[in-house]
mmCIF file of C-alpha atoms in Angstrom:
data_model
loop_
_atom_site.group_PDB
_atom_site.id
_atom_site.type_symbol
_atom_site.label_atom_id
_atom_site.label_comp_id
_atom_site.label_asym_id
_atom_site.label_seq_id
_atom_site.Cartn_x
_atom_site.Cartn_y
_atom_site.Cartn_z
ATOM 1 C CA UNK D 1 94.378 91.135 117.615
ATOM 2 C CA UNK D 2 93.028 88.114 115.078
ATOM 3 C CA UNK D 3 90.427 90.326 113.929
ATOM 4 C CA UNK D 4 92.635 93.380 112.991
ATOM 5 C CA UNK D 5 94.782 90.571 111.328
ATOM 6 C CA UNK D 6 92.024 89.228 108.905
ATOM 7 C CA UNK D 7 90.711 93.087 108.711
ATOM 8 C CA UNK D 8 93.879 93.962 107.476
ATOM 9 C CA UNK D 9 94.724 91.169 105.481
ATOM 10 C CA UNK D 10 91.259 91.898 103.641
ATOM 11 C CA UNK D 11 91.856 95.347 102.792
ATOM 12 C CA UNK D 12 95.174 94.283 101.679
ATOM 13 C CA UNK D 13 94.062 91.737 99.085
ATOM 14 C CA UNK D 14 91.656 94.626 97.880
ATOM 15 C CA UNK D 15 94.155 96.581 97.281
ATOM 16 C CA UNK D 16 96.845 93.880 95.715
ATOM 17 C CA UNK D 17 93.977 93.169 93.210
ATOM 18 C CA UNK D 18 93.495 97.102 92.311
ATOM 19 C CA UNK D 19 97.340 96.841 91.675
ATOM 20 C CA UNK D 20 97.183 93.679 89.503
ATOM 21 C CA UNK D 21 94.045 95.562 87.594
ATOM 22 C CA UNK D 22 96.078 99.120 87.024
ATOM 23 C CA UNK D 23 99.058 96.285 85.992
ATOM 24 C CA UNK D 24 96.793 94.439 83.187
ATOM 25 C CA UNK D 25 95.658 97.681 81.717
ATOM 26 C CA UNK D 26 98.689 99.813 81.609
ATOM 27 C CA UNK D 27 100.131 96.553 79.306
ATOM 28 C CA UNK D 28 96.957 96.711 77.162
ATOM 29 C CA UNK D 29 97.619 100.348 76.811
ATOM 30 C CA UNK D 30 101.371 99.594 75.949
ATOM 31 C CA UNK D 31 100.467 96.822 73.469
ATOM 32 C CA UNK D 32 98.255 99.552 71.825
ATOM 33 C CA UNK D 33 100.557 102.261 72.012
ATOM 34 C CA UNK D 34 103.060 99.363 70.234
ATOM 35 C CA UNK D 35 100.799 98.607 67.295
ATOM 36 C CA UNK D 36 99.843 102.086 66.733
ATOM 37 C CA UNK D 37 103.776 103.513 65.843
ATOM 38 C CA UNK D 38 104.227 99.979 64.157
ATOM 39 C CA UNK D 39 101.798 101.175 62.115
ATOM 40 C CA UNK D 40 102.724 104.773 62.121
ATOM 41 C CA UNK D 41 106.060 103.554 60.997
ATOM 42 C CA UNK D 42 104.646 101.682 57.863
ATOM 43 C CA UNK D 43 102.782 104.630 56.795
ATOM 44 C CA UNK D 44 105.961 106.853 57.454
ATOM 45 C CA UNK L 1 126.695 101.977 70.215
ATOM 46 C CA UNK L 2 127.325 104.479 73.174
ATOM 47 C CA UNK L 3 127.147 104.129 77.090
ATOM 48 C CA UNK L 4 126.651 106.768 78.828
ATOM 49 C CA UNK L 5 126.960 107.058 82.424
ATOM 50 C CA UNK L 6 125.828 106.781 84.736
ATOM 51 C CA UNK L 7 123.879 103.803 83.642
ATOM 52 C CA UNK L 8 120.184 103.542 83.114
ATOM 53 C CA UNK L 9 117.773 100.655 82.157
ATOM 54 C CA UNK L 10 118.212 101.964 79.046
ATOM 55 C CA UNK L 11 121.423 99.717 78.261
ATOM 56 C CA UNK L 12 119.309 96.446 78.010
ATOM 57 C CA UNK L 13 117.815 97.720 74.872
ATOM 58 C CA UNK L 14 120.327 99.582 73.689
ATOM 59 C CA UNK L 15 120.056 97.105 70.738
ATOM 60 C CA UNK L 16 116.744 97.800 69.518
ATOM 61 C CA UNK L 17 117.217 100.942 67.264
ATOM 62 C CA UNK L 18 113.439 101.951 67.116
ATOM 63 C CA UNK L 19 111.272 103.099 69.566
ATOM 64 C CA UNK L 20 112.265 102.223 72.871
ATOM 65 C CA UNK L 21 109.972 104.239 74.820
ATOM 66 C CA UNK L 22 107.151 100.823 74.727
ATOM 67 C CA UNK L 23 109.648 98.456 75.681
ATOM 68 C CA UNK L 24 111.122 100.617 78.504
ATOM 69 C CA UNK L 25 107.671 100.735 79.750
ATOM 70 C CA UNK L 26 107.027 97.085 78.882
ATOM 71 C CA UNK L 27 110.445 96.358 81.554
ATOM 72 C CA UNK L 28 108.415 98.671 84.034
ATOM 73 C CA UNK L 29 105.546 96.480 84.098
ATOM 74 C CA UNK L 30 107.365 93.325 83.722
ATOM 75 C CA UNK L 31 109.703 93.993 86.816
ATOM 76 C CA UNK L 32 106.251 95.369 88.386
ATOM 77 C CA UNK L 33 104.386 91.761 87.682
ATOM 78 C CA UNK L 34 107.239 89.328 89.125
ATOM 79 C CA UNK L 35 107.126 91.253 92.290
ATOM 80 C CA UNK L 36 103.389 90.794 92.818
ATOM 81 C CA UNK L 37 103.302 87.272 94.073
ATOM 82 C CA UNK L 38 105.857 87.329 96.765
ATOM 83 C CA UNK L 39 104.591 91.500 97.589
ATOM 84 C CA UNK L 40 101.165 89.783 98.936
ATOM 85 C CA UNK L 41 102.430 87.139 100.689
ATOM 86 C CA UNK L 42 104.805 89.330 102.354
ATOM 87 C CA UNK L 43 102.690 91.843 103.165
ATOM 88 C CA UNK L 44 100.428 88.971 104.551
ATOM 89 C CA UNK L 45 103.116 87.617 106.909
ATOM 90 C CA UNK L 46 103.801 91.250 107.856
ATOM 91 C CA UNK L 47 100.379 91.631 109.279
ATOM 92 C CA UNK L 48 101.225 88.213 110.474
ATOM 93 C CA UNK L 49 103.669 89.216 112.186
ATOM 94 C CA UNK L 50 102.750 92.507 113.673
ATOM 95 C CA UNK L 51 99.513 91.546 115.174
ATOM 96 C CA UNK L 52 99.679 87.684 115.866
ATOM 97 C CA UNK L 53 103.729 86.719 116.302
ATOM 98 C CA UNK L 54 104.936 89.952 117.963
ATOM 99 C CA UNK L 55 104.407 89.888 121.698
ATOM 100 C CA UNK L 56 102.668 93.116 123.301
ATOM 101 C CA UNK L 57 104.891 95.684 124.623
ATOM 102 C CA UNK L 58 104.414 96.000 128.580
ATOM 103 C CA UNK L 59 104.022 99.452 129.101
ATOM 104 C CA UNK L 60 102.824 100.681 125.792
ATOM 105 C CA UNK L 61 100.674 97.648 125.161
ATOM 106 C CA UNK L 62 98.822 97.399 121.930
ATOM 107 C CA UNK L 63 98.853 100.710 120.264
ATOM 108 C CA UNK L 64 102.721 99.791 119.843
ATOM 109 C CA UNK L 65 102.038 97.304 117.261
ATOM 110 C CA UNK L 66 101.789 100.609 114.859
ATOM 111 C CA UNK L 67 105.309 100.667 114.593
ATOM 112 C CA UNK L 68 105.615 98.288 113.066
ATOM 113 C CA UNK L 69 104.009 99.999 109.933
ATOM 114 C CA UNK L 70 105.280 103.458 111.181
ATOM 115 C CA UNK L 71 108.770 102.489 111.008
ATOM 116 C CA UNK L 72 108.278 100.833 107.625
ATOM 117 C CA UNK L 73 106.860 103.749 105.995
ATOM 118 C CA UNK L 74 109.276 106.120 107.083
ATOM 119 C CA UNK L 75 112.204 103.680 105.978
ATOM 120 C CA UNK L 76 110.857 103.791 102.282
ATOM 121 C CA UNK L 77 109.823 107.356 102.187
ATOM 122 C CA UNK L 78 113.568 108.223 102.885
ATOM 123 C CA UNK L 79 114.176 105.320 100.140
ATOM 124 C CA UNK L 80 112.020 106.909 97.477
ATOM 125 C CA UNK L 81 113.189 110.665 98.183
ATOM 126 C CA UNK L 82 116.537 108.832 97.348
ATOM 127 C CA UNK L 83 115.365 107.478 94.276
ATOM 128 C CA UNK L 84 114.100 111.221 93.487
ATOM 129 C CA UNK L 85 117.432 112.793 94.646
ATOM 130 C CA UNK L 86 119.387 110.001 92.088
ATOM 131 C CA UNK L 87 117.064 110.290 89.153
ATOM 132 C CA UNK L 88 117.449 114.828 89.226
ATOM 133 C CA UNK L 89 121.206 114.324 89.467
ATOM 134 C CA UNK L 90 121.214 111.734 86.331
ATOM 135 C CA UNK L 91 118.589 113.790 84.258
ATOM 136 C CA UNK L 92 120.804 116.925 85.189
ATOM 137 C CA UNK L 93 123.935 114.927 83.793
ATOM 138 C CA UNK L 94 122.111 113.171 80.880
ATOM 139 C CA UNK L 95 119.450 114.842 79.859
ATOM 140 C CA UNK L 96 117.305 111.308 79.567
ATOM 141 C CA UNK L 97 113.824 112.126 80.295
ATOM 142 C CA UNK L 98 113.583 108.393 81.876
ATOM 143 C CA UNK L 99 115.454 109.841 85.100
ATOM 144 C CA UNK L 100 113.000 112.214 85.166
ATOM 145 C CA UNK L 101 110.487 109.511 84.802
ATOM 146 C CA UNK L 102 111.774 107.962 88.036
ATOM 147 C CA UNK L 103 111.969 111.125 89.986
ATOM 148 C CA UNK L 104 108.633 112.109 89.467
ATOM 149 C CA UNK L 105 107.376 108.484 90.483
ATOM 150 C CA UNK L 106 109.555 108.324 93.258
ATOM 151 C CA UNK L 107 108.069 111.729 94.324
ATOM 152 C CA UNK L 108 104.328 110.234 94.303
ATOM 153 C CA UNK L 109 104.970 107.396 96.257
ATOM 154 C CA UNK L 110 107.173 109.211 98.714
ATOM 155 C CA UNK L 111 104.751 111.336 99.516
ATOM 156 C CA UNK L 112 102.566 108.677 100.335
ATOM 157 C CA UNK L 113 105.104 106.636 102.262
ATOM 158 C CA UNK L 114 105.372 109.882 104.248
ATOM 159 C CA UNK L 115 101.620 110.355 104.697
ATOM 160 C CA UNK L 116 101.499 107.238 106.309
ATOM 161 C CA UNK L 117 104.475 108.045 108.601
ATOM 162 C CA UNK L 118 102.630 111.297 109.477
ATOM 163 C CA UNK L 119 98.889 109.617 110.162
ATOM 164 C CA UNK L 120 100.554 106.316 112.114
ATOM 165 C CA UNK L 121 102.892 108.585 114.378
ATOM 166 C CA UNK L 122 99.811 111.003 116.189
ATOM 167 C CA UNK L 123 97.871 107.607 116.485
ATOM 168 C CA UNK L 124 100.416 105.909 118.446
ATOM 169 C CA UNK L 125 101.110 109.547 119.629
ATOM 170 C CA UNK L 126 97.668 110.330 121.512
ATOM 171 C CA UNK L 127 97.597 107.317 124.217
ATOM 172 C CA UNK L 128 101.661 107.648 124.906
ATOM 173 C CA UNK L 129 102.308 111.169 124.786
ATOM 174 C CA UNK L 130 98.857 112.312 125.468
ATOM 175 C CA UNK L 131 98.435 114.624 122.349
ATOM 176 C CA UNK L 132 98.323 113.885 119.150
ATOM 177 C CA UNK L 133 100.889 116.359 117.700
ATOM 178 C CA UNK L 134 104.152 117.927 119.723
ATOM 179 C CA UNK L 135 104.691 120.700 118.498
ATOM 180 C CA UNK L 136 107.987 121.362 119.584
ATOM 181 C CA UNK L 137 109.248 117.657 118.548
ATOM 182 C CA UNK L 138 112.239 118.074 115.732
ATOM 183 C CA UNK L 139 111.796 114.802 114.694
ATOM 184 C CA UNK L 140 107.823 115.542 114.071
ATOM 185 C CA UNK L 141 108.300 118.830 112.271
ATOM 186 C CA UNK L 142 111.010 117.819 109.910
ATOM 187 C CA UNK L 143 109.198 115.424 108.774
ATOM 188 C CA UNK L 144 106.701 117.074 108.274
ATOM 189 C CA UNK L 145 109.073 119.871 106.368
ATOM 190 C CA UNK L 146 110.018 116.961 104.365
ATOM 191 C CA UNK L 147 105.879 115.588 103.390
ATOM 192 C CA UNK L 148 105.826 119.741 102.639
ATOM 193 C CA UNK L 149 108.676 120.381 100.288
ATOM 194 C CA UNK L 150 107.662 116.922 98.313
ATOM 195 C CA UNK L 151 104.366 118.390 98.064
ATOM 196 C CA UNK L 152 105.406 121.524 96.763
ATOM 197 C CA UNK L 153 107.522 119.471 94.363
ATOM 198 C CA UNK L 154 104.342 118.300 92.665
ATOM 199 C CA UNK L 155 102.640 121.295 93.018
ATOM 200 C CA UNK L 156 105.340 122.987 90.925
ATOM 201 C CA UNK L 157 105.387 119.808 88.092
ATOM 202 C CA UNK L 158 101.603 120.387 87.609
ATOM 203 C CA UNK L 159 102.091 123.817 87.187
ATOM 204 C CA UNK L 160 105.202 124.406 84.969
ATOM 205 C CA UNK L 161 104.436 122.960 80.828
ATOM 206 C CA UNK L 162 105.862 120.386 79.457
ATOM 207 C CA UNK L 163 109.551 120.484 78.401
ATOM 208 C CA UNK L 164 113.497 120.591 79.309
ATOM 209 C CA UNK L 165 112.889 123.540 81.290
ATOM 210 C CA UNK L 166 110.533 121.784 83.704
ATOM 211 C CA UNK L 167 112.274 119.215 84.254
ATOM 212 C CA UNK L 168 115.595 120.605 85.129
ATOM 213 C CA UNK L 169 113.502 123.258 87.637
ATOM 214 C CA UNK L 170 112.031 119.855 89.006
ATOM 215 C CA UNK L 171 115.461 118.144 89.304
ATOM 216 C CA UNK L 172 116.887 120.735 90.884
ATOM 217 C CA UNK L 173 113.725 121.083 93.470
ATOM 218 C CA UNK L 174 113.907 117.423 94.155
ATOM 219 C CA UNK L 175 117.946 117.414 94.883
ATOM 220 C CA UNK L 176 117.385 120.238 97.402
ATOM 221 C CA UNK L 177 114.721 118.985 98.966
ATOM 222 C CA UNK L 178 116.650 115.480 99.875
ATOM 223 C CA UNK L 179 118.401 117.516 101.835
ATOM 224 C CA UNK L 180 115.688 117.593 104.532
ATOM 225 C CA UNK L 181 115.942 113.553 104.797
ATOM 226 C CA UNK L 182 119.832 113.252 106.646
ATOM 227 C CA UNK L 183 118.277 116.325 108.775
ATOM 228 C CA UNK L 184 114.791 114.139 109.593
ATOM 229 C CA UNK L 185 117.263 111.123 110.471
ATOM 230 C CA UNK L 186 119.590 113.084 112.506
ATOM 231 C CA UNK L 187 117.024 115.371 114.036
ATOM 232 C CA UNK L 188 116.768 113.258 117.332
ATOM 233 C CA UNK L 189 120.425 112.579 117.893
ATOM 234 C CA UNK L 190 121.252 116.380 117.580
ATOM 235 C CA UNK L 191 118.351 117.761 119.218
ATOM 236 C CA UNK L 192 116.797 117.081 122.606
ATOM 237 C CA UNK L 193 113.698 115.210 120.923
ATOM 238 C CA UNK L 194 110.718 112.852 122.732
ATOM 239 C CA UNK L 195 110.664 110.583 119.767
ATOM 240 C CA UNK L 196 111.816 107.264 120.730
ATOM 241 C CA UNK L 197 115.351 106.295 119.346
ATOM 242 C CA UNK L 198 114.552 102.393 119.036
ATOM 243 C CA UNK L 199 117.759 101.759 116.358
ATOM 244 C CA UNK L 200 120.635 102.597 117.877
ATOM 245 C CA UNK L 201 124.529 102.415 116.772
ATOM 246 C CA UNK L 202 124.322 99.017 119.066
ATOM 247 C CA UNK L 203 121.368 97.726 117.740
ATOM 248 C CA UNK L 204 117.801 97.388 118.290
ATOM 249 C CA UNK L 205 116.705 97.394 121.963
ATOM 250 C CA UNK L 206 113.960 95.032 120.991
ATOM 251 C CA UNK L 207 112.555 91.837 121.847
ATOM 252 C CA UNK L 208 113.638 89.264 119.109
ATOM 253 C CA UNK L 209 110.102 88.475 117.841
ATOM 254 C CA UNK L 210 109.745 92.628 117.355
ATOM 255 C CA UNK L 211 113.069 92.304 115.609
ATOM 256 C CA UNK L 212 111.399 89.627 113.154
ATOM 257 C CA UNK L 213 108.335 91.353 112.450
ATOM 258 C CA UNK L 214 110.087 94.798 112.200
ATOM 259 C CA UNK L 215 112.172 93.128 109.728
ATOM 260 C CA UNK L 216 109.773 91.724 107.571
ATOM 261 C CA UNK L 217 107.572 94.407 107.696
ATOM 262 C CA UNK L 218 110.464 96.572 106.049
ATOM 263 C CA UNK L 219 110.864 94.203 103.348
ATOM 264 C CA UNK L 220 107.272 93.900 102.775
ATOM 265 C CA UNK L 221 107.253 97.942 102.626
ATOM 266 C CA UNK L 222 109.941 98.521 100.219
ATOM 267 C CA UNK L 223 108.665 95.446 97.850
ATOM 268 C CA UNK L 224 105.552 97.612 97.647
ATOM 269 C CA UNK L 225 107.436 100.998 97.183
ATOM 270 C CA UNK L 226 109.359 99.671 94.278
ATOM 271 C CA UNK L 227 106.445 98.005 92.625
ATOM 272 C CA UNK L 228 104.348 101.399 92.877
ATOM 273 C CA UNK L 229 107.347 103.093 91.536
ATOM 274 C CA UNK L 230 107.827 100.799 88.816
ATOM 275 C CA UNK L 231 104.017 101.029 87.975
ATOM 276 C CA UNK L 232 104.262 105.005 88.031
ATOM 277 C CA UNK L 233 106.798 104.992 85.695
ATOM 278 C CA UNK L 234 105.152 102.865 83.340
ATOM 279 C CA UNK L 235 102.089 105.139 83.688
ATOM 280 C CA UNK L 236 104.660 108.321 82.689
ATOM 281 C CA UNK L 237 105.811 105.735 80.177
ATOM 282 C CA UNK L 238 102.685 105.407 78.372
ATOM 283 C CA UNK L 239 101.590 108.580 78.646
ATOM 284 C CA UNK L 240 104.192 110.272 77.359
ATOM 285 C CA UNK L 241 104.475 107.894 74.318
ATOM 286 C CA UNK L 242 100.928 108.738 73.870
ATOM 287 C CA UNK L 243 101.385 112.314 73.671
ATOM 288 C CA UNK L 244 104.395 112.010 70.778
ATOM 289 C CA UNK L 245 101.665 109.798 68.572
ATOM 290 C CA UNK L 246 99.271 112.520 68.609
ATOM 291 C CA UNK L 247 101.376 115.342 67.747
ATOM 292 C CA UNK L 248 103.692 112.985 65.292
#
């Protein structure tokens, strides 16, 4: 069973880093969103 | 100020007048990121657990060890149908599209909790039962009633446009269809079924290391559910906000 463990536990940390990637760029996206009505609101 | 009810994450920035919709989203993500850490070691110990702590079951011997996965993933899948089931009744009462926010999320990663439940169960199925899928089981076709309806569910939020009107048909879809999930969990203590009934009213007839790993393994399972949630509706979030800028 050790080698379905480490099998396993190295598609897991595949996937864990996907998440953290989808995690870093849906806050760049809401930092842009966040600056772009800031500045929508200026203009407004 | 005004509270409505019931309550929504909305109330911690209740005191920000202007645009909320980015720091909603930015709550999402942050709730999202301080689960990450302890979600991988978790789910790390799970594995642990299920295929190195857990002794081998004597007559089943190792294809049992999916159960430990199987029973997770169905746990969560009834979890998130909840979540979907909560979120229609609250948009239906206030009309906040963040309910419908979770609802849809909920939906996404239910129906992947359920996937899972329906791909572990005919693998563990084959060797025991000898085939992969029983037709007649109750237990077996509920659920997979229940992957069905959830399915449909999206089928019918891709298809409708965008507005009030699709979201109250989706409410509505989603509250109906949780009522498949007491049915799924009764289904093989009202019907003659050949699905094993491990938790009983007394308790688990398990050994205490399967107890453990059972244990964490639901933990591990929901930590992940709530983080994918959490991450969907940060997604919707965005997205959404996105949309307004273009048109505003």
């Amino acid at each position: 069973m050790t080698y379905l463990f480490f099998g396993y536990v190295v598609i897991w940390t595949i996937l864990f880093f996907y998440l953290v990637f989808l995690m870093r760029s849906q806050k760049q996206v809401n930092d842009k969103l966040k600056a772009l009505s800031e500045t929508l609101d200026q203009h407004d | 100020m005004s509270f409505t009810w019931p309550p929504d994450l909305y109330f911690l920035i209740m005191l920000s007048p202007i645009n909320t919709s980015w720091r909603l989203a930015r709550l999402y993500l942050r709730i999202a990121d301080w689960s990450l850490i302890p979600l991988y070691f978790l789910m790390v110990v799970a594995l642990y657990g299920a295929f190195l702590y857990a002794p081998t079951e004597r007559e089943m011997g190792e294809v049992q060890r999916i159960f430990y996965f199987h029973v997770g993933a169905a746990w969560n899948c009834f979890l998130a149908f909840f979540g979907v089931f909560l979120g229609g009744v609250a948009y239906l009462i206030t009309r906040k599209r963040s309910w419908d926010h979770l609802a849809a999320s909920c939906v996404e990663v239910g129906v992947v909790f359920t996937t899972m439940v329906l791909t572990t169960g005919p693998i563990w199925a084959r060797p025991i039962w000898n085939t992969w899928w029983p037709w007649g089981d109750p237990r077996i076709m509920t659920t997979m009633v229940l992957w069905l309806i959830y399915v449909a569910y999206l089928m019918l939020r891709s298809s409708l446009p965008e507005g009030e009107t699709k979201y109250k048909y989706c409410a509505v879809f989603g509250i109906i269809g949780f009522l498949d999930v007491p049915i799924v969990w009764f289904s093989i203590r009202w019907w003659r079924t050949i699905h094993p009934v491990v938790i009983t009213s007394s308790g688990a007839e398990l050994e205490p290391e399967m107890i453990h790993a059972l244990f964490v393994s639901v933990i591990a399972m929901t930590v992940l559910c709530v983080t994918l949630v959490m991450l969907r509706m940060a997604m919707r979030l965005n997205s959404s906000m996105a949309e307004e800028l273009t048109h505003s």
